[in-house]
Amino acid sequence: MSSIKHFGHLTTLAAMAASVMACVYAPGQQHSELGLSFGDTQTHKLVKALEETSGLAQHGGLLWTHNDSGDKARIYAMNEQGDIQKTILIENGHNFDWEEMAHDKQHLYVADIGDNFGQREESYLYRLAWSDLEKASDNASVQATKMTVRIAGKPKQVPNKEVHNFDFEGLTSVGDELWLFSKNRQDGHSSLYRLTKDDAEQTVSASASYPVDMLVTAVDFDQARNEFAILGYQLGWNGMSSFLWRVKRSADTRSLDWSSAQRYDIEPDGQWEAVVWDRQKAGLLWLSREGNQQADVALAKTQF
């Protein structure tokens, strides 16, 4: 759910900005401060139907995306220029607050995990077989396996529904697991929760926390490079600043090696909401940006 659009009053914005600004990234840490900018040749404006693009995956030569809350329970396949090739409805799905996609060779996972106000008792993942999506025609319906996720220790009501650590927008496939990353409005960090891919219901606890110093909007892991891309933003008094972290997986494969982390300032700014590594072209990264008053909806790419 778009933070700017759904936190319209000034007191909320001020509280969120103050909270995140209190955790500003310190250049003295063991990280590189780099720039990442997208020129016209790297960016494609998307159609209005994808105004709230909030997840990205790649399969079969196509990029897949979905909208944030407000759209039907449907996903879109598009080419590398951002042109929609087909739209597929998830028959047993409901788009309460879709925030992310994750994928492996067999499945696509659509993550209904957003929790702006910290009030959800459970979140949902919709697992779809790529074979079903490949066979589906435009505007067809496909059945998903619905998975329920609960966060251990989460209070039924957070003390402050506008500044808390129980929102989620990052999910990625890592081997036999799905790694869920929190969007901490309170401390600006991100906690890691490791999920199974098969359990219909599971309750998970955080296994690690990382000083991302931003609000995480998307994560993707490239197994070939053993590298995560973590996307997010900070809110300031003058608007939104966007960032990308590149981080290696730890030697024991159970967490992130934060000593390897590099942070990039993204230009132009905007609500960059989704990220996916290209599985065919090594080092190519795709990102999508929601449309709002600050910037148009867009698909962008960059080569590392």
PDB file of N, CA and C in Angstrom, residues 73 90-96 98 102 107-112 120 124-129 144-147:
ATOM      1  N   ALA A  73      -7.456  -9.144  -8.160  1.00  0.00           N
ATOM      2  CA  ALA A  73      -6.421 -10.145  -7.885  1.00  0.00           C
ATOM      3  C   ALA A  73      -5.880 -10.668  -9.202  1.00  0.00           C
ATOM      4  N   ILE A  90      -6.077 -14.358 -10.594  1.00  0.00           N
ATOM      5  CA  ILE A  90      -5.923 -15.429  -9.615  1.00  0.00           C
ATOM      6  C   ILE A  90      -7.311 -15.739  -9.057  1.00  0.00           C
ATOM      7  N   GLU A  91      -7.819 -16.898  -9.421  1.00  0.00           N
ATOM      8  CA  GLU A  91      -9.214 -17.242  -9.173  1.00  0.00           C
ATOM      9  C   GLU A  91      -9.587 -17.195  -7.694  1.00  0.00           C
ATOM     10  N   ASN A  92      -8.715 -17.701  -6.842  1.00  0.00           N
ATOM     11  CA  ASN A  92      -9.006 -17.730  -5.408  1.00  0.00           C
ATOM     12  C   ASN A  92      -8.239 -16.657  -4.643  1.00  0.00           C
ATOM     13  N   GLY A  93      -7.843 -15.597  -5.334  1.00  0.00           N
ATOM     14  CA  GLY A  93      -7.053 -14.548  -4.708  1.00  0.00           C
ATOM     15  C   GLY A  93      -7.874 -13.336  -4.314  1.00  0.00           C
ATOM     16  N   HIS A  94      -7.297 -12.524  -3.436  1.00  0.00           N
ATOM     17  CA  HIS A  94      -7.875 -11.235  -3.051  1.00  0.00           C
ATOM     18  C   HIS A  94      -6.724 -10.269  -2.828  1.00  0.00           C
ATOM     19  N   ASN A  95      -6.761  -9.134  -3.477  1.00  0.00           N
ATOM     20  CA  ASN A  95      -5.698  -8.139  -3.365  1.00  0.00           C
ATOM     21  C   ASN A  95      -6.014  -7.177  -2.232  1.00  0.00           C
ATOM     22  N   PHE A  96      -5.640  -7.590  -1.022  1.00  0.00           N
ATOM     23  CA  PHE A  96      -5.804  -6.692   0.125  1.00  0.00           C
ATOM     24  C   PHE A  96      -4.665  -5.682   0.161  1.00  0.00           C
ATOM     25  N   TRP A  98      -1.178  -6.316  -1.831  1.00  0.00           N
ATOM     26  CA  TRP A  98      -0.108  -7.010  -2.537  1.00  0.00           C
ATOM     27  C   TRP A  98       1.106  -6.098  -2.635  1.00  0.00           C
ATOM     28  N   ALA A 102       7.922 -13.156  -5.611  1.00  0.00           N
ATOM     29  CA  ALA A 102       9.139 -13.956  -5.549  1.00  0.00           C
ATOM     30  C   ALA A 102       8.958 -15.104  -6.519  1.00  0.00           C
ATOM     31  N   HIS A 107       7.701 -22.027  -9.581  1.00  0.00           N
ATOM     32  CA  HIS A 107       6.567 -21.281  -9.062  1.00  0.00           C
ATOM     33  C   HIS A 107       6.789 -19.767  -9.033  1.00  0.00           C
ATOM     34  N   LEU A 108       5.681 -19.066  -9.079  1.00  0.00           N
ATOM     35  CA  LEU A 108       5.603 -17.637  -8.801  1.00  0.00           C
ATOM     36  C   LEU A 108       4.839 -17.465  -7.497  1.00  0.00           C
ATOM     37  N   TYR A 109       5.348 -16.598  -6.621  1.00  0.00           N
ATOM     38  CA  TYR A 109       4.693 -16.318  -5.343  1.00  0.00           C
ATOM     39  C   TYR A 109       4.262 -14.847  -5.339  1.00  0.00           C
ATOM     40  N   VAL A 110       2.975 -14.624  -5.129  1.00  0.00           N
ATOM     41  CA  VAL A 110       2.444 -13.268  -5.007  1.00  0.00           C
ATOM     42  C   VAL A 110       2.173 -13.017  -3.536  1.00  0.00           C
ATOM     43  N   ALA A 111       2.757 -11.952  -2.996  1.00  0.00           N
ATOM     44  CA  ALA A 111       2.772 -11.732  -1.550  1.00  0.00           C
ATOM     45  C   ALA A 111       1.796 -10.645  -1.122  1.00  0.00           C
ATOM     46  N   ASP A 112       0.738 -11.066  -0.443  1.00  0.00           N
ATOM     47  CA  ASP A 112      -0.220 -10.146   0.177  1.00  0.00           C
ATOM     48  C   ASP A 112       0.252  -9.928   1.613  1.00  0.00           C
ATOM     49  N   ARG A 120      -2.776  -6.438  10.943  1.00  0.00           N
ATOM     50  CA  ARG A 120      -3.100  -7.752  10.385  1.00  0.00           C
ATOM     51  C   ARG A 120      -2.624  -8.876  11.303  1.00  0.00           C
ATOM     52  N   TYR A 124      -0.746 -13.442   3.510  1.00  0.00           N
ATOM     53  CA  TYR A 124      -0.967 -14.567   2.604  1.00  0.00           C
ATOM     54  C   TYR A 124       0.018 -14.532   1.440  1.00  0.00           C
ATOM     55  N   LEU A 125       0.404 -15.724   1.022  1.00  0.00           N
ATOM     56  CA  LEU A 125       1.175 -15.902  -0.200  1.00  0.00           C
ATOM     57  C   LEU A 125       0.352 -16.754  -1.145  1.00  0.00           C
ATOM     58  N   TYR A 126       0.325 -16.350  -2.414  1.00  0.00           N
ATOM     59  CA  TYR A 126      -0.353 -17.137  -3.448  1.00  0.00           C
ATOM     60  C   TYR A 126       0.715 -17.772  -4.328  1.00  0.00           C
ATOM     61  N   ARG A 127       0.787 -19.099  -4.302  1.00  0.00           N
ATOM     62  CA  ARG A 127       1.781 -19.822  -5.082  1.00  0.00           C
ATOM     63  C   ARG A 127       1.152 -20.337  -6.369  1.00  0.00           C
ATOM     64  N   LEU A 128       1.732 -19.941  -7.502  1.00  0.00           N
ATOM     65  CA  LEU A 128       1.211 -20.299  -8.815  1.00  0.00           C
ATOM     66  C   LEU A 128       2.262 -21.066  -9.598  1.00  0.00           C
ATOM     67  N   ALA A 129       1.869 -22.120 -10.270  1.00  0.00           N
ATOM     68  CA  ALA A 129       2.797 -22.892 -11.084  1.00  0.00           C
ATOM     69  C   ALA A 129       3.058 -22.155 -12.395  1.00  0.00           C
ATOM     70  N   ALA A 144      -4.528 -20.741  -7.449  1.00  0.00           N
ATOM     71  CA  ALA A 144      -3.274 -20.679  -6.691  1.00  0.00           C
ATOM     72  C   ALA A 144      -3.388 -21.515  -5.431  1.00  0.00           C
ATOM     73  N   THR A 145      -2.241 -21.898  -4.895  1.00  0.00           N
ATOM     74  CA  THR A 145      -2.180 -22.474  -3.553  1.00  0.00           C
ATOM     75  C   THR A 145      -1.993 -21.320  -2.581  1.00  0.00           C
ATOM     76  N   LYS A 146      -2.920 -21.186  -1.636  1.00  0.00           N
ATOM     77  CA  LYS A 146      -2.878 -20.069  -0.686  1.00  0.00           C
ATOM     78  C   LYS A 146      -2.156 -20.498   0.584  1.00  0.00           C
ATOM     79  N   MET A 147      -1.158 -19.716   0.986  1.00  0.00           N
ATOM     80  CA  MET A 147      -0.361 -19.996   2.171  1.00  0.00           C
ATOM     81  C   MET A 147      -0.559 -18.870   3.184  1.00  0.00           C
TER      82      MET A 147
END
